[in-house]
mmCIF file with all atom_site columns, C-alpha atoms in Angstrom:
data_model
loop_
_atom_site.group_PDB
_atom_site.id
_atom_site.type_symbol
_atom_site.label_atom_id
_atom_site.label_alt_id
_atom_site.label_comp_id
_atom_site.label_asym_id
_atom_site.label_entity_id
_atom_site.label_seq_id
_atom_site.pdbx_PDB_ins_code
_atom_site.Cartn_x
_atom_site.Cartn_y
_atom_site.Cartn_z
_atom_site.occupancy
_atom_site.B_iso_or_equiv
_atom_site.pdbx_formal_charge
_atom_site.auth_seq_id
_atom_site.auth_comp_id
_atom_site.auth_asym_id
_atom_site.auth_atom_id
_atom_site.pdbx_PDB_model_num
ATOM 1   C CA . MET A 1 1   ? 9.751   18.630  -3.742  1.00 70.00 ? 1   MET A CA 1
ATOM 2   C CA . ALA A 1 2   ? 9.229   19.974  -0.234  1.00 78.00 ? 2   ALA A CA 1
ATOM 3   C CA . ARG A 1 3   ? 5.561   20.727  -0.925  1.00 78.00 ? 3   ARG A CA 1
ATOM 4   C CA . MET A 1 4   ? 5.057   17.264  -2.398  1.00 72.00 ? 4   MET A CA 1
ATOM 5   C CA . ARG A 1 5   ? 6.722   15.692  0.651   1.00 71.00 ? 5   ARG A CA 1
ATOM 6   C CA . LEU A 1 6   ? 4.414   17.673  2.936   1.00 72.00 ? 6   LEU A CA 1
ATOM 7   C CA . MET A 1 7   ? 1.303   16.563  1.041   1.00 71.00 ? 7   MET A CA 1
ATOM 8   C CA . ILE A 1 8   ? 2.463   12.955  1.062   1.00 71.00 ? 8   ILE A CA 1
ATOM 9   C CA . GLY A 1 9   ? 3.388   13.228  4.741   1.00 70.00 ? 9   GLY A CA 1
ATOM 10  C CA . ARG A 1 10  ? -0.064  14.555  5.530   1.00 78.00 ? 10  ARG A CA 1
ATOM 11  C CA . ARG A 1 11  ? -1.548  11.614  3.623   1.00 84.00 ? 11  ARG A CA 1
ATOM 12  C CA . PHE A 1 12  ? -3.904  13.877  1.659   1.00 84.00 ? 12  PHE A CA 1
ATOM 13  C CA . ILE A 1 13  ? -5.221  11.200  -0.703  1.00 84.00 ? 13  ILE A CA 1
ATOM 14  C CA . GLY A 1 14  ? -5.452  8.529   2.004   1.00 86.00 ? 14  GLY A CA 1
ATOM 15  C CA . ASN A 1 15  ? -7.417  10.888  4.229   1.00 88.00 ? 15  ASN A CA 1
ATOM 16  C CA . LEU A 1 16  ? -9.642  11.771  1.278   1.00 88.00 ? 16  LEU A CA 1
ATOM 17  C CA . VAL A 1 17  ? -10.353 8.062   0.749   1.00 89.00 ? 17  VAL A CA 1
ATOM 18  C CA . ILE A 1 18  ? -11.165 7.627   4.455   1.00 90.00 ? 18  ILE A CA 1
ATOM 19  C CA . SER A 1 19  ? -13.556 10.585  4.389   1.00 90.00 ? 19  SER A CA 1
ATOM 20  C CA . ARG A 1 20  ? -15.388 9.137   1.373   1.00 88.00 ? 20  ARG A CA 1
ATOM 21  C CA . VAL A 1 21  ? -15.454 5.514   2.546   1.00 84.00 ? 21  VAL A CA 1
ATOM 22  C CA . GLY A 1 22  ? -16.176 6.147   6.213   1.00 79.00 ? 22  GLY A CA 1
ATOM 23  C CA . GLY A 1 23  ? -17.024 3.247   8.490   1.00 80.00 ? 23  GLY A CA 1
ATOM 24  C CA . GLY A 1 24  ? -14.434 4.109   11.115  1.00 87.00 ? 24  GLY A CA 1
ATOM 25  C CA . MET A 1 25  ? -11.575 3.286   8.779   1.00 90.00 ? 25  MET A CA 1
ATOM 26  C CA . GLU A 1 26  ? -8.054  4.417   9.609   1.00 92.00 ? 26  GLU A CA 1
ATOM 27  C CA . LEU A 1 27  ? -5.080  5.066   7.356   1.00 92.00 ? 27  LEU A CA 1
ATOM 28  C CA . SER A 1 28  ? -3.388  1.965   8.743   1.00 94.00 ? 28  SER A CA 1
ATOM 29  C CA . HIS A 1 29  ? -6.358  -0.102  7.540   1.00 95.00 ? 29  HIS A CA 1
ATOM 30  C CA . LEU A 1 30  ? -5.929  1.184   3.992   1.00 94.00 ? 30  LEU A CA 1
ATOM 31  C CA . ASP A 1 31  ? -2.194  0.576   4.227   1.00 94.00 ? 31  ASP A CA 1
ATOM 32  C CA . VAL A 1 32  ? -2.625  -3.053  5.262   1.00 97.00 ? 32  VAL A CA 1
ATOM 33  C CA . VAL A 1 33  ? -5.312  -3.939  2.708   1.00 96.00 ? 33  VAL A CA 1
ATOM 34  C CA . GLY A 1 34  ? -3.254  -2.284  -0.031  1.00 94.00 ? 34  GLY A CA 1
ATOM 35  C CA . THR A 1 35  ? -0.150  -4.120  1.141   1.00 95.00 ? 35  THR A CA 1
ATOM 36  C CA . VAL A 1 36  ? -1.961  -7.457  1.039   1.00 97.00 ? 36  VAL A CA 1
ATOM 37  C CA . ARG A 1 37  ? -2.988  -6.696  -2.550  1.00 96.00 ? 37  ARG A CA 1
ATOM 38  C CA . ARG A 1 38  ? 0.618   -5.921  -3.530  1.00 93.00 ? 38  ARG A CA 1
ATOM 39  C CA . LEU A 1 39  ? 2.032   -8.945  -1.704  1.00 95.00 ? 39  LEU A CA 1
ATOM 40  C CA . GLN A 1 40  ? -0.507  -11.345 -3.214  1.00 92.00 ? 40  GLN A CA 1
ATOM 41  C CA . ALA A 1 41  ? 0.760   -10.475 -6.673  1.00 89.00 ? 41  ALA A CA 1
ATOM 42  C CA . ASN A 1 42  ? 4.062   -12.277 -5.924  1.00 89.00 ? 42  ASN A CA 1
ATOM 43  C CA . GLN A 1 43  ? 3.750   -14.269 -2.721  1.00 91.00 ? 43  GLN A CA 1
ATOM 44  C CA . GLU A 1 44  ? 1.456   -15.302 0.080   1.00 93.00 ? 44  GLU A CA 1
ATOM 45  C CA . ALA A 1 45  ? 0.638   -12.453 2.433   1.00 96.00 ? 45  ALA A CA 1
ATOM 46  C CA . THR A 1 46  ? 1.490   -13.280 6.032   1.00 96.00 ? 46  THR A CA 1
ATOM 47  C CA . VAL A 1 47  ? 1.319   -11.032 9.066   1.00 97.00 ? 47  VAL A CA 1
ATOM 48  C CA . GLY A 1 48  ? 5.122   -11.021 9.103   1.00 95.00 ? 48  GLY A CA 1
ATOM 49  C CA . ALA A 1 49  ? 5.367   -10.046 5.427   1.00 95.00 ? 49  ALA A CA 1
ATOM 50  C CA . ILE A 1 50  ? 2.838   -7.258  5.999   1.00 97.00 ? 50  ILE A CA 1
ATOM 51  C CA . ALA A 1 51  ? 4.843   -5.979  8.978   1.00 96.00 ? 51  ALA A CA 1
ATOM 52  C CA . GLU A 1 52  ? 8.059   -6.089  6.990   1.00 93.00 ? 52  GLU A CA 1
ATOM 53  C CA . GLU A 1 53  ? 6.523   -4.313  4.006   1.00 92.00 ? 53  GLU A CA 1
ATOM 54  C CA . LEU A 1 54  ? 5.019   -1.562  6.185   1.00 93.00 ? 54  LEU A CA 1
ATOM 55  C CA . ARG A 1 55  ? 8.058   -1.437  8.474   1.00 91.00 ? 55  ARG A CA 1
ATOM 56  C CA . VAL A 1 56  ? 5.999   -1.920  11.620  1.00 95.00 ? 56  VAL A CA 1
ATOM 57  C CA . ASP A 1 57  ? 6.326   -4.319  14.519  1.00 96.00 ? 57  ASP A CA 1
ATOM 58  C CA . PRO A 1 58  ? 4.750   -7.747  13.813  1.00 95.00 ? 58  PRO A CA 1
ATOM 59  C CA . SER A 1 59  ? 2.467   -7.345  16.847  1.00 96.00 ? 59  SER A CA 1
ATOM 60  C CA . ARG A 1 60  ? 1.098   -4.084  15.394  1.00 97.00 ? 60  ARG A CA 1
ATOM 61  C CA . SER A 1 61  ? 0.576   -5.775  12.038  1.00 97.00 ? 61  SER A CA 1
ATOM 62  C CA . SER A 1 62  ? -1.208  -8.647  13.773  1.00 97.00 ? 62  SER A CA 1
ATOM 63  C CA . ARG A 1 63  ? -3.562  -6.285  15.634  1.00 97.00 ? 63  ARG A CA 1
ATOM 64  C CA . ILE A 1 64  ? -4.468  -4.389  12.458  1.00 98.00 ? 64  ILE A CA 1
ATOM 65  C CA . VAL A 1 65  ? -5.044  -7.630  10.537  1.00 98.00 ? 65  VAL A CA 1
ATOM 66  C CA . ALA A 1 66  ? -7.245  -8.941  13.374  1.00 98.00 ? 66  ALA A CA 1
ATOM 67  C CA . ASP A 1 67  ? -9.294  -5.730  13.246  1.00 97.00 ? 67  ASP A CA 1
ATOM 68  C CA . LEU A 1 68  ? -9.659  -5.989  9.465   1.00 98.00 ? 68  LEU A CA 1
ATOM 69  C CA . VAL A 1 69  ? -10.729 -9.636  9.786   1.00 98.00 ? 69  VAL A CA 1
ATOM 70  C CA . ARG A 1 70  ? -13.419 -8.552  12.295  1.00 97.00 ? 70  ARG A CA 1
ATOM 71  C CA . ARG A 1 71  ? -14.547 -5.866  9.835   1.00 96.00 ? 71  ARG A CA 1
ATOM 72  C CA . GLY A 1 72  ? -14.772 -8.444  7.050   1.00 96.00 ? 72  GLY A CA 1
ATOM 73  C CA . LEU A 1 73  ? -12.120 -6.849  4.822   1.00 97.00 ? 73  LEU A CA 1
ATOM 74  C CA . LEU A 1 74  ? -9.564  -9.635  5.223   1.00 98.00 ? 74  LEU A CA 1
ATOM 75  C CA . LYS A 1 75  ? -9.698  -13.295 6.161   1.00 98.00 ? 75  LYS A CA 1
ATOM 76  C CA . ARG A 1 76  ? -7.137  -15.770 7.358   1.00 97.00 ? 76  ARG A CA 1
ATOM 77  C CA . GLU A 1 77  ? -6.517  -18.967 5.427   1.00 96.00 ? 77  GLU A CA 1
ATOM 78  C CA . VAL A 1 78  ? -4.060  -21.846 5.549   1.00 95.00 ? 78  VAL A CA 1
ATOM 79  C CA . SER A 1 79  ? -1.028  -21.509 3.305   1.00 92.00 ? 79  SER A CA 1
ATOM 80  C CA . GLN A 1 80  ? -0.977  -23.852 0.345   1.00 89.00 ? 80  GLN A CA 1
ATOM 81  C CA . GLU A 1 81  ? 2.830   -23.836 0.506   1.00 90.00 ? 81  GLU A CA 1
ATOM 82  C CA . ASP A 1 82  ? 3.092   -24.690 4.203   1.00 90.00 ? 82  ASP A CA 1
ATOM 83  C CA . ALA A 1 83  ? -0.041  -25.823 6.053   1.00 91.00 ? 83  ALA A CA 1
ATOM 84  C CA . ARG A 1 84  ? 1.472   -24.672 9.363   1.00 90.00 ? 84  ARG A CA 1
ATOM 85  C CA . ARG A 1 85  ? 1.431   -21.065 8.208   1.00 92.00 ? 85  ARG A CA 1
ATOM 86  C CA . ALA A 1 86  ? -1.563  -18.721 8.170   1.00 94.00 ? 86  ALA A CA 1
ATOM 87  C CA . ILE A 1 87  ? -1.952  -16.306 5.293   1.00 96.00 ? 87  ILE A CA 1
ATOM 88  C CA . VAL A 1 88  ? -4.108  -13.227 4.881   1.00 97.00 ? 88  VAL A CA 1
ATOM 89  C CA . VAL A 1 89  ? -6.372  -12.728 1.865   1.00 98.00 ? 89  VAL A CA 1
ATOM 90  C CA . ILE A 1 90  ? -8.698  -9.944  0.790   1.00 98.00 ? 90  ILE A CA 1
ATOM 91  C CA . THR A 1 91  ? -12.437 -10.591 0.976   1.00 98.00 ? 91  THR A CA 1
ATOM 92  C CA . PRO A 1 92  ? -14.982 -9.248  -1.530  1.00 98.00 ? 92  PRO A CA 1
ATOM 93  C CA . VAL A 1 93  ? -15.683 -6.420  0.942   1.00 96.00 ? 93  VAL A CA 1
ATOM 94  C CA . GLY A 1 94  ? -11.952 -5.632  0.995   1.00 96.00 ? 94  GLY A CA 1
ATOM 95  C CA . HIS A 1 95  ? -11.840 -5.634  -2.805  1.00 96.00 ? 95  HIS A CA 1
ATOM 96  C CA . ASP A 1 96  ? -14.774 -3.191  -2.810  1.00 95.00 ? 96  ASP A CA 1
ATOM 97  C CA . LEU A 1 97  ? -12.829 -0.909  -0.462  1.00 93.00 ? 97  LEU A CA 1
ATOM 98  C CA . LEU A 1 98  ? -9.782  -1.017  -2.738  1.00 94.00 ? 98  LEU A CA 1
ATOM 99  C CA . LYS A 1 99  ? -11.963 -0.308  -5.762  1.00 94.00 ? 99  LYS A CA 1
ATOM 100 C CA . LYS A 1 100 ? -13.451 2.754   -4.017  1.00 92.00 ? 100 LYS A CA 1
ATOM 101 C CA . ALA A 1 101 ? -9.983  3.902   -2.942  1.00 90.00 ? 101 ALA A CA 1
ATOM 102 C CA . ASP A 1 102 ? -8.696  3.554   -6.502  1.00 91.00 ? 102 ASP A CA 1
ATOM 103 C CA . GLU A 1 103 ? -11.705 5.534   -7.782  1.00 93.00 ? 103 GLU A CA 1
ATOM 104 C CA . VAL A 1 104 ? -11.018 8.359   -5.307  1.00 90.00 ? 104 VAL A CA 1
ATOM 105 C CA . LYS A 1 105 ? -7.361  8.424   -6.370  1.00 87.00 ? 105 LYS A CA 1
ATOM 106 C CA . ARG A 1 106 ? -8.249  8.477   -10.075 1.00 90.00 ? 106 ARG A CA 1
ATOM 107 C CA . ASP A 1 107 ? -10.907 11.165  -9.560  1.00 92.00 ? 107 ASP A CA 1
ATOM 108 C CA . THR A 1 108 ? -8.455  13.298  -7.584  1.00 89.00 ? 108 THR A CA 1
ATOM 109 C CA . ILE A 1 109 ? -5.796  13.056  -10.275 1.00 88.00 ? 109 ILE A CA 1
ATOM 110 C CA . ARG A 1 110 ? -8.396  13.660  -12.991 1.00 92.00 ? 110 ARG A CA 1
ATOM 111 C CA . ASP A 1 111 ? -9.529  16.827  -11.170 1.00 93.00 ? 111 ASP A CA 1
ATOM 112 C CA . ILE A 1 112 ? -5.949  18.054  -10.800 1.00 91.00 ? 112 ILE A CA 1
ATOM 113 C CA . VAL A 1 113 ? -5.132  17.673  -14.505 1.00 94.00 ? 113 VAL A CA 1
ATOM 114 C CA . ALA A 1 114 ? -8.600  18.587  -15.815 1.00 96.00 ? 114 ALA A CA 1
ATOM 115 C CA . ASP A 1 115 ? -7.413  21.847  -17.383 1.00 97.00 ? 115 ASP A CA 1
ATOM 116 C CA . TRP A 1 116 ? -4.171  20.407  -18.789 1.00 96.00 ? 116 TRP A CA 1
ATOM 117 C CA . PRO A 1 117 ? -3.790  19.782  -22.521 1.00 97.00 ? 117 PRO A CA 1
ATOM 118 C CA . ALA A 1 118 ? -4.080  16.070  -23.390 1.00 94.00 ? 118 ALA A CA 1
ATOM 119 C CA . GLU A 1 119 ? -0.443  15.962  -24.521 1.00 96.00 ? 119 GLU A CA 1
ATOM 120 C CA . ASP A 1 120 ? 0.693   17.246  -21.115 1.00 96.00 ? 120 ASP A CA 1
ATOM 121 C CA . VAL A 1 121 ? -1.361  14.594  -19.315 1.00 93.00 ? 121 VAL A CA 1
ATOM 122 C CA . GLU A 1 122 ? 0.115   11.827  -21.475 1.00 93.00 ? 122 GLU A CA 1
ATOM 123 C CA . ARG A 1 123 ? 3.654   13.112  -21.019 1.00 95.00 ? 123 ARG A CA 1
ATOM 124 C CA . PHE A 1 124 ? 3.165   13.509  -17.270 1.00 92.00 ? 124 PHE A CA 1
ATOM 125 C CA . ALA A 1 125 ? 1.880   9.920   -17.022 1.00 90.00 ? 125 ALA A CA 1
ATOM 126 C CA . GLU A 1 126 ? 4.944   8.612   -18.862 1.00 93.00 ? 126 GLU A CA 1
ATOM 127 C CA . LEU A 1 127 ? 7.383   10.669  -16.817 1.00 93.00 ? 127 LEU A CA 1
ATOM 128 C CA . TYR A 1 128 ? 5.656   9.891   -13.528 1.00 89.00 ? 128 TYR A CA 1
ATOM 129 C CA . ASP A 1 129 ? 5.749   6.158   -14.242 1.00 89.00 ? 129 ASP A CA 1
ATOM 130 C CA . ARG A 1 130 ? 9.433   6.410   -15.123 1.00 93.00 ? 130 ARG A CA 1
ATOM 131 C CA . PHE A 1 131 ? 10.086  8.410   -11.947 1.00 90.00 ? 131 PHE A CA 1
ATOM 132 C CA . ILE A 1 132 ? 8.266   5.902   -9.711  1.00 87.00 ? 132 ILE A CA 1
ATOM 133 C CA . CYS A 1 133 ? 10.061  2.927   -11.307 1.00 88.00 ? 133 CYS A CA 1
ATOM 134 C CA . GLY A 1 134 ? 13.412  4.659   -10.821 1.00 91.00 ? 134 GLY A CA 1
ATOM 135 C CA . PHE A 1 135 ? 12.506  5.606   -7.273  1.00 87.00 ? 135 PHE A CA 1
ATOM 136 C CA . ASP A 1 136 ? 11.578  2.009   -6.478  1.00 86.00 ? 136 ASP A CA 1
ATOM 137 C CA . ARG A 1 137 ? 14.819  0.695   -7.995  1.00 89.00 ? 137 ARG A CA 1
ATOM 138 C CA . ARG A 1 138 ? 16.780  3.179   -5.888  1.00 91.00 ? 138 ARG A CA 1
ATOM 139 C CA . ARG A 1 139 ? 14.852  2.160   -2.754  1.00 84.00 ? 139 ARG A CA 1
ATOM 140 C CA . GLN A 1 140 ? 15.629  -1.515  -3.385  1.00 86.00 ? 140 GLN A CA 1
ATOM 141 C CA . GLN A 1 141 ? 19.293  -0.701  -3.993  1.00 91.00 ? 141 GLN A CA 1
ATOM 142 C CA . PHE A 1 142 ? 19.416  1.308   -0.762  1.00 89.00 ? 142 PHE A CA 1
ATOM 143 C CA . GLU A 1 143 ? 17.890  -1.586  1.196   1.00 84.00 ? 143 GLU A CA 1
ATOM 144 C CA . ILE A 1 144 ? 20.449  -4.026  -0.226  1.00 88.00 ? 144 ILE A CA 1
ATOM 145 C CA . GLU A 1 145 ? 23.311  -1.636  0.573   1.00 88.00 ? 145 GLU A CA 1
ATOM 146 C CA . SER A 1 146 ? 21.982  -1.125  4.108   1.00 84.00 ? 146 SER A CA 1
ATOM 147 C CA . GLN A 1 147 ? 21.714  -4.865  4.650   1.00 82.00 ? 147 GLN A CA 1
ATOM 148 C CA . VAL A 1 148 ? 25.280  -5.411  3.398   1.00 83.00 ? 148 VAL A CA 1
ATOM 149 C CA . ARG A 1 149 ? 26.555  -2.656  5.731   1.00 79.00 ? 149 ARG A CA 1
ATOM 150 C CA . THR A 1 150 ? 24.676  -4.168  8.678   1.00 79.00 ? 150 THR A CA 1
ATOM 151 C CA . GLU A 1 151 ? 26.019  -7.651  7.969   1.00 79.00 ? 151 GLU A CA 1
ATOM 152 C CA . GLY A 1 152 ? 29.541  -6.235  7.646   1.00 74.00 ? 152 GLY A CA 1
ATOM 153 C CA . GLU A 1 153 ? 29.302  -4.660  11.104  1.00 73.00 ? 153 GLU A CA 1
ATOM 154 C CA . GLU A 1 154 ? 28.350  -7.925  12.810  1.00 67.00 ? 154 GLU A CA 1
#
């Protein structure tokens, strides 16, 4: 687990994506575009929602979004739910970036398991998915518990 944490902490795959995509991209750019993709699956992506999801200050989120708008990866639109609110959407260029990032991730995983028997790959995929789902449930539970504790202290 410690080695995995170190590799994740060093952002190995994210840095690999950056090296392949180029264009002066930063890890924070990948984080924001990926976050917009995840948010759009369930809600409108706002600068505030992006900041909350990434656990960064809203002003930092706003600066990164502005940079990504200038680069043509994101664009701002008016919310269909509340016309006073601006939302962030991914442009075709942003979708191309995500597609390339996904390809790099898949290729990296494919290279890692290339010499594994097919049964091991299938079993790993099942177990990994189960692990990630459980991890996410635990994270959500922790956030709820933390919020309850914080509200109880007020």
